[in-house]
Short mmCIF file of C-alpha atoms in Angstrom, two decimals:
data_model
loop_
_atom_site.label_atom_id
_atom_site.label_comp_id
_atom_site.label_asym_id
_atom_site.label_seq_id
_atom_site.Cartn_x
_atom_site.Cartn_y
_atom_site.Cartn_z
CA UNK A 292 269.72 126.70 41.99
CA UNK A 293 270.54 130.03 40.53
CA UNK A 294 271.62 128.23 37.12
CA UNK A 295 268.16 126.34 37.19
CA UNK A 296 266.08 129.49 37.49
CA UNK A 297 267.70 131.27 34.97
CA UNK A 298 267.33 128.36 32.63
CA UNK A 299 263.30 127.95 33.31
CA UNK A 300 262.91 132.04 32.67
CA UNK A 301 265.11 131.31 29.37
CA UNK A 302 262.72 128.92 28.41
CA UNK A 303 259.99 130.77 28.94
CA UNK A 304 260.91 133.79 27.95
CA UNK A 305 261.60 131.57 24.47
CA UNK A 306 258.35 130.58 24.97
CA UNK A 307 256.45 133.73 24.73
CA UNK A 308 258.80 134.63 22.10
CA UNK A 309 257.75 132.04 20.03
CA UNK A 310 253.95 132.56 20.64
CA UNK A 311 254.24 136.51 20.39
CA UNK A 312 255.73 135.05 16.47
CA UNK A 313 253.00 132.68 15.88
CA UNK A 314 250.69 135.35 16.46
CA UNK A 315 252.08 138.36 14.10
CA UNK A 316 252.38 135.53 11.59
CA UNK A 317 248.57 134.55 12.09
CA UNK A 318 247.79 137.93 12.20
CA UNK A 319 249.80 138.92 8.88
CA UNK A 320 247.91 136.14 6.84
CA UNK A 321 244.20 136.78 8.61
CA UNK A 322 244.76 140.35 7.31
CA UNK A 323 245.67 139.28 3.90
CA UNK A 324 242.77 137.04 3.97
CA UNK A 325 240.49 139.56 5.00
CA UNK A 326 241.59 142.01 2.03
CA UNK A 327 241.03 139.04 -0.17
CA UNK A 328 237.66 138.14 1.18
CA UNK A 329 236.91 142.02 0.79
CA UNK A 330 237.93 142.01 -2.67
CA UNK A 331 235.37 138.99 -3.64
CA UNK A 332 238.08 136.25 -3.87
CA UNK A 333 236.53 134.03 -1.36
CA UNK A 334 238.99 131.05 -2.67
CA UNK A 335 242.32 133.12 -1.83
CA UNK A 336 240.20 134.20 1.72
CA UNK A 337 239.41 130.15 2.76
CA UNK A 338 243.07 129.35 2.12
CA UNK A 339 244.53 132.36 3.97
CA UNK A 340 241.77 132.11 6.88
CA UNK A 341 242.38 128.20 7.07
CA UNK A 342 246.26 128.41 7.07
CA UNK A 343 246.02 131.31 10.40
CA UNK A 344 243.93 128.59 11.77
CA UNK A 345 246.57 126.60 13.01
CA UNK A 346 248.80 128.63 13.72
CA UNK A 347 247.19 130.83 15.53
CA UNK A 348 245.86 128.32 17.75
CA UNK A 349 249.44 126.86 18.37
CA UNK A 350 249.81 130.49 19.94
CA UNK A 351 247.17 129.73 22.94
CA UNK A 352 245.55 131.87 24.70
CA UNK A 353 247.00 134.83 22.45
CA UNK A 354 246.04 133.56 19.63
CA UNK A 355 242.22 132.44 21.00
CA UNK A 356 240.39 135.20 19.35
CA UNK A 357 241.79 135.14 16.03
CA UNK A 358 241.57 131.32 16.09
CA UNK A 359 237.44 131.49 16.91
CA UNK A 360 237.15 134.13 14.06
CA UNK A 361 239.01 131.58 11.62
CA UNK A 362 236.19 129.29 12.54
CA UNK A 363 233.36 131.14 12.24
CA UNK A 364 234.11 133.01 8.85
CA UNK A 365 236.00 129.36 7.10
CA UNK A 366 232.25 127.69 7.51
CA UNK A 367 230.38 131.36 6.01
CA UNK A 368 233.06 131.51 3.32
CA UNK A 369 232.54 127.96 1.85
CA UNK A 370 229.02 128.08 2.25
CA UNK A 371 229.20 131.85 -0.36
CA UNK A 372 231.40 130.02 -2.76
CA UNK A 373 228.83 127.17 -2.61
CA UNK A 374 226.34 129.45 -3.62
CA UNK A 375 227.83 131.10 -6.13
CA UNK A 376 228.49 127.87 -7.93
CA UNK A 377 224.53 127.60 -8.02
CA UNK A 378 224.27 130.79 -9.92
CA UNK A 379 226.76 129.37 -11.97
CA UNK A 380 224.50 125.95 -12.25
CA UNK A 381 227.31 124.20 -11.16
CA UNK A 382 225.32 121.88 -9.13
CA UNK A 383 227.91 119.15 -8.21
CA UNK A 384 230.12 121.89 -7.17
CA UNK A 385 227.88 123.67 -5.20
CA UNK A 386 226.82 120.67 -3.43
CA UNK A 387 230.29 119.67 -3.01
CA UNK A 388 231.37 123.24 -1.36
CA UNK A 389 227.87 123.65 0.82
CA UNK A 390 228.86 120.06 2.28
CA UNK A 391 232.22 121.29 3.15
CA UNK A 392 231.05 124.23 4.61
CA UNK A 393 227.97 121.88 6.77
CA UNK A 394 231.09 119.84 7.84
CA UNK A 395 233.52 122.94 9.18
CA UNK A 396 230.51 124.04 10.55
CA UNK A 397 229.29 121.46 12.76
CA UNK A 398 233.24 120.94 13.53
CA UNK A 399 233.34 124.65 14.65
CA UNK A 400 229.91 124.87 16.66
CA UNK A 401 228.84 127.22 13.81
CA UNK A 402 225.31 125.77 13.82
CA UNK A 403 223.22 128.55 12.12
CA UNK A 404 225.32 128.13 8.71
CA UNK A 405 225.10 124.77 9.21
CA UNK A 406 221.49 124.88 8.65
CA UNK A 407 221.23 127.12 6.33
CA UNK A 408 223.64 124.47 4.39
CA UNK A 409 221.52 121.80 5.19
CA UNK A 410 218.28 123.79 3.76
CA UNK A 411 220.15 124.49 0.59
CA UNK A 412 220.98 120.87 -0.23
CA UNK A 413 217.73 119.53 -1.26
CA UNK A 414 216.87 122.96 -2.97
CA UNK A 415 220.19 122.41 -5.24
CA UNK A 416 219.48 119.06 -5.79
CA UNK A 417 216.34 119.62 -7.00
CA UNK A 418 217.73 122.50 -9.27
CA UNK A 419 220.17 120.12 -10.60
CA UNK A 420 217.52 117.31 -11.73
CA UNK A 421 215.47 119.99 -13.15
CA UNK A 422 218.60 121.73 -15.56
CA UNK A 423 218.86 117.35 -16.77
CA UNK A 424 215.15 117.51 -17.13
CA UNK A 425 215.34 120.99 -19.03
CA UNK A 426 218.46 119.42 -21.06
CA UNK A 427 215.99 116.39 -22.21
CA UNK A 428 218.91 114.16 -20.18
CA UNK A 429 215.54 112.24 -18.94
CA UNK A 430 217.35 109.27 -17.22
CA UNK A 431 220.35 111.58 -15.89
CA UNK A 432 217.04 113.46 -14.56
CA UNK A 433 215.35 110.29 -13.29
CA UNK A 434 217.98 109.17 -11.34
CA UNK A 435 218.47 112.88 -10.07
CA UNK A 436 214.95 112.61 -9.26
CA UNK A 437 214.67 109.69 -7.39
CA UNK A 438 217.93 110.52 -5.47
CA UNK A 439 216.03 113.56 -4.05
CA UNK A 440 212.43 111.11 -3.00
CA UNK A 441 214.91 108.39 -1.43
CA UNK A 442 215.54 111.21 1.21
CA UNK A 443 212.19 112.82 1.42
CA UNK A 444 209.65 110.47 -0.36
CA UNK A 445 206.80 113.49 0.08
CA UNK A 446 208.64 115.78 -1.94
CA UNK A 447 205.82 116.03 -4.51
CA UNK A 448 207.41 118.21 -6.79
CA UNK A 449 210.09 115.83 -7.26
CA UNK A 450 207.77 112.79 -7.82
CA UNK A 451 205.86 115.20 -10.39
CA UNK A 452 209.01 116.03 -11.80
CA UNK A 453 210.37 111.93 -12.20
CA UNK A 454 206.85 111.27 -13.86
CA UNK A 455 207.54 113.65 -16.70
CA UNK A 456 210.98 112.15 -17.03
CA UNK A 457 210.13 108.76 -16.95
CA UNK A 458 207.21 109.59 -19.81
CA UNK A 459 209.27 111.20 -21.91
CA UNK A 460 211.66 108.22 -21.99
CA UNK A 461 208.95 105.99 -22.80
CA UNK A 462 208.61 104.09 -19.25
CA UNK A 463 205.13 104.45 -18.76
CA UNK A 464 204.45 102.27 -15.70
CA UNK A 465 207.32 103.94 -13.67
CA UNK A 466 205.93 107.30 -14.60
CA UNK A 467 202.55 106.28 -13.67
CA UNK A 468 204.21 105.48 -9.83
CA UNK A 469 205.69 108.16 -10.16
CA UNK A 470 202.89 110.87 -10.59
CA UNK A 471 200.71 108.49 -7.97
CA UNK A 472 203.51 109.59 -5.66
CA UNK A 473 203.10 113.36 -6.04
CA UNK A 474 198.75 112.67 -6.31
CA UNK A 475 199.67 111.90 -2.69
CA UNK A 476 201.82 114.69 -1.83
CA UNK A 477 200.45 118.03 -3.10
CA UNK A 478 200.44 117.98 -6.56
CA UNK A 479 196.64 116.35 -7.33
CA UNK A 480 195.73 118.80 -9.97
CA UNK A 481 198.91 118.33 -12.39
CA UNK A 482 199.03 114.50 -11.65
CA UNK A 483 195.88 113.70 -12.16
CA UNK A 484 196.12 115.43 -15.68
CA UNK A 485 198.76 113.76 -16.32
CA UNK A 486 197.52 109.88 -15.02
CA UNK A 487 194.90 111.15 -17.18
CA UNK A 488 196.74 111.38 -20.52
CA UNK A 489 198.70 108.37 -20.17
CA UNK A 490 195.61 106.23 -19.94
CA UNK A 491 194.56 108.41 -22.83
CA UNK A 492 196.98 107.81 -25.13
CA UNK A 493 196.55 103.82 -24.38
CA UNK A 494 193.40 104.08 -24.87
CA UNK A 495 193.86 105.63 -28.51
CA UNK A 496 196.60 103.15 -29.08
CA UNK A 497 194.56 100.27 -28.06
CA UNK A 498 191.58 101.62 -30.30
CA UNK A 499 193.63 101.79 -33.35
CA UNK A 500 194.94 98.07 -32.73
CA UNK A 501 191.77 96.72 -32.52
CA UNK A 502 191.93 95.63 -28.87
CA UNK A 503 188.65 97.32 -27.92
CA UNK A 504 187.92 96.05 -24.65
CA UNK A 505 191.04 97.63 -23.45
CA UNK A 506 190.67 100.94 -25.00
CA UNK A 507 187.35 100.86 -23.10
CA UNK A 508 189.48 99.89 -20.20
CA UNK A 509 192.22 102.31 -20.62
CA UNK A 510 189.47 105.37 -21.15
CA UNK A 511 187.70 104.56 -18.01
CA UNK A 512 191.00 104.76 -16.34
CA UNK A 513 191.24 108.23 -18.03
CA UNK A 514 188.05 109.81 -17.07
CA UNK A 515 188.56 108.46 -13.40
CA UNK A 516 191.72 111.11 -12.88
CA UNK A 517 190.34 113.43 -15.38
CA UNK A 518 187.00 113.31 -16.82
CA UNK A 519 187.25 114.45 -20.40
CA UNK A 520 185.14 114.40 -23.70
CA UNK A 521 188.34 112.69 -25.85
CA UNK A 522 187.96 109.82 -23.31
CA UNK A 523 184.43 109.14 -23.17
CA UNK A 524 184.79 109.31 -27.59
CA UNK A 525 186.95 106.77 -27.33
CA UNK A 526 185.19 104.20 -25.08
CA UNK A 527 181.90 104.73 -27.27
CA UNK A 528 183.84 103.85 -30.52
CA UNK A 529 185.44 101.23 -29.34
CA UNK A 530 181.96 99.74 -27.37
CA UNK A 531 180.84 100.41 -30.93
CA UNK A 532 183.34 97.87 -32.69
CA UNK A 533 182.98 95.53 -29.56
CA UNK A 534 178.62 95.40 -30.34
CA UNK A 535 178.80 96.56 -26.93
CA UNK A 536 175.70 98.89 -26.84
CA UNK A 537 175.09 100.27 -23.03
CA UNK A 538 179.18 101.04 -22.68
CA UNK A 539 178.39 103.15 -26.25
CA UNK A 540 175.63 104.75 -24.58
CA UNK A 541 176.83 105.22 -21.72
CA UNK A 542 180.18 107.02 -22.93
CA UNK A 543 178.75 108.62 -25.98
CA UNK A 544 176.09 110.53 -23.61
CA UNK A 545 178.41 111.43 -21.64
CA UNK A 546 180.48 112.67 -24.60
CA UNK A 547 177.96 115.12 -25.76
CA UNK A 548 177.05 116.43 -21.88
CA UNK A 549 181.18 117.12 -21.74
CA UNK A 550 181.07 118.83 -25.18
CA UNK A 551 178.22 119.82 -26.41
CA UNK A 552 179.17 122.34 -29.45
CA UNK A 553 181.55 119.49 -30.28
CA UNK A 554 182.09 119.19 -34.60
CA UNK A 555 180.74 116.17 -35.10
CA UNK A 556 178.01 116.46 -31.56
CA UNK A 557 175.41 115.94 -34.54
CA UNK A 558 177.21 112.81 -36.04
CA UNK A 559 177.42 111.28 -32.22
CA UNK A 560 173.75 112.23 -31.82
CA UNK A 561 173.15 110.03 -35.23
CA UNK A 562 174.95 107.25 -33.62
CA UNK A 563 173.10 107.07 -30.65
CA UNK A 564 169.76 107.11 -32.90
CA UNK A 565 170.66 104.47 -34.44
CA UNK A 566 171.64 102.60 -31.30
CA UNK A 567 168.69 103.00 -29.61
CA UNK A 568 166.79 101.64 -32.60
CA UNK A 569 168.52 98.96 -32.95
CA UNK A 570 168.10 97.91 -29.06
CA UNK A 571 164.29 98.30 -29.71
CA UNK A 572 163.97 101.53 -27.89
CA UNK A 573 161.59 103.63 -29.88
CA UNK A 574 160.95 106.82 -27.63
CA UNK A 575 164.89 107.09 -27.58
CA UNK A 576 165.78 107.06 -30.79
CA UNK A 577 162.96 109.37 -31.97
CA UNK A 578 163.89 111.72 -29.49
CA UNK A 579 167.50 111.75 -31.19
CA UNK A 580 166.59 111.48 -34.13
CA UNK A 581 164.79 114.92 -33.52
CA UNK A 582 167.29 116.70 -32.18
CA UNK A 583 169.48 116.31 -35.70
CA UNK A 584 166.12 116.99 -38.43
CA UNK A 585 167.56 120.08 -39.27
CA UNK A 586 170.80 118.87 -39.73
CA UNK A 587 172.61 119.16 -43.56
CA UNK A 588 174.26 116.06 -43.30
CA UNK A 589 171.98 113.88 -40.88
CA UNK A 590 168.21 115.58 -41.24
CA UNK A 591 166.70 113.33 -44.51
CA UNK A 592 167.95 110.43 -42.78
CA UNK A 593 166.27 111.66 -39.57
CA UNK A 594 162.71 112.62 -40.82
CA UNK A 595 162.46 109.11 -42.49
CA UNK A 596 164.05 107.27 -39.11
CA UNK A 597 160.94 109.26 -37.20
CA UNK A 598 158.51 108.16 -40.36
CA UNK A 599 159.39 104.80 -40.43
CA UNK A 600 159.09 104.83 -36.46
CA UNK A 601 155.95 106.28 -36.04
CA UNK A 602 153.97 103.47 -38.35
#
């Protein structure tokens, strides 16, 4: 019985002998992490922090304290070197390290860096679509882009963001999606310039190809985000071409109310003259013809317009 006692209190005398080891070892490399860490070499810190871990956790209840400090600082130390690699614009790696650190933290119950973590990730993401977009990488930026909307489809900077990409890469209809998106979400004033350009430059392009109707079209679409004085220039020239008189009315008027001190506001004005005579309408043509008598270019053709329309 004697023999068996002695035996147990050998054991367990190895026992705490082995833990009391564990634990000077654990200690040993925590303190040489800790110098690291202080030192600003987070990488030699996580290794030295996550190789205590384990062993000073295999030390029990001696070990408990350094073992809950290993968790809490491992999570805080990934989630620094994650954001260091964003100063660096490192973007993969930082969302590679700030993922890490999300993942020790949930493991560890360190919830407050892991939502800090999760509040960086869309906010690197987005940095990382915008250094492509900067880098005129437009479809590495696109698909960066519509990564970020997949998870949050009101992120209106992003949708913003994807339209420019997508126009400078020449696909117009996704970019018009695209800046309907971010019309929705916040960004009405940019997108709506933009919608309006787009439809713009169509309408120019459709102009100059002699497909009038839809430069009409395309200009309407134009002045419906934006109303603008290029727009309404275009639709009257092109009602012009189509013999389409109230549309050139219609859009050159409004052309002269959006831009009044316009260059060639006196050659419009002509136009519009002649329009209106042509239609039949008398009083209106007089009464532009008037407004250009004094005109250089436009006034001997004016005073014998009035002449002619007064017999």
């Amino acid at each position: 019985m004697k023999k068996i006692i002695l035996i147990a209190a050998a054991g367990l005398f190895a026992a705490f002998s082995a833990a009391a080891q564990d634990m000077a070892q654990a200690t040993e490399i925590a303190q040489a992490a800790n110098e690291a860490l202080q030192s600003g070499d987070n990488a030699a810190a996580l290794n030295g922090f996550k190789e205590a871990l384990p062993i000073a956790e295999a030390a029990g209840d001696a070990g408990a304290e350094l073992a809950n400090t290993c968790r809490d600082i491992i999570p805080r130390i990934l989630l620094a070197m994650g954001k260091d690699q964003i100063k660096e614009k490192d973007f993969d790696g930082a969302l590679d390290l700030v993922n890490q650190a999300i993942a020790a933290a949930e493991e560890y119950g360190n919830f407050s860096v892991a939502e800090e973590g999760d509040k960086l990730i869309p906010n690197i993401k987005l940095s990382k679509a915008n250094g492509l977009l900067n880098a005129k990488d437009f479809d590495g930026a696109a698909e960066a882009f519509k990564a970020i909307l997949d998870a949050d489809p009101e992120n209106g900077v992003a949708a913003l963001r994807l339209g420019a990409a997508l126009s400078a890469s020449g696909k117009m209809e996704e970019a018009k999606a695209a800046y309907e998106q971010a019309l929705a979400n916040g960004q009405e004033k940019t997108a709506r310039k933009q919608l309006s350009n787009i439809f713009l430059k169509e309408a120019q392009a459709a102009l100059k190809g002699g497909k009038f109707a839809d430069a009409i079209s395309a200009a309407g679409k134009s002045n419906e985000y934006l109303e603008n004085a290029n727009a309404c220039k275009i639709a009257g020239n092109a009602a012009v071409k189509a013999k389409d008189n109230d549309a050139a009315i219609a859009n050159f008027e409004k052309y002269l109310q959006l831009s009044p001190n316009a260059k060639d506001a006196n050659g419009i004005i002509c136009t519009l003259a002649v329009i209106f005579q042509q239609s039949g309408n008398k009083e209106k043509a007089i009464e532009y013809y008037q407004k250009i008598v004094t005109d250089p270019q436009y006034g001997q053709t004016a005073k014998a317009q009035i002449a002619a329309l007064n017999k």
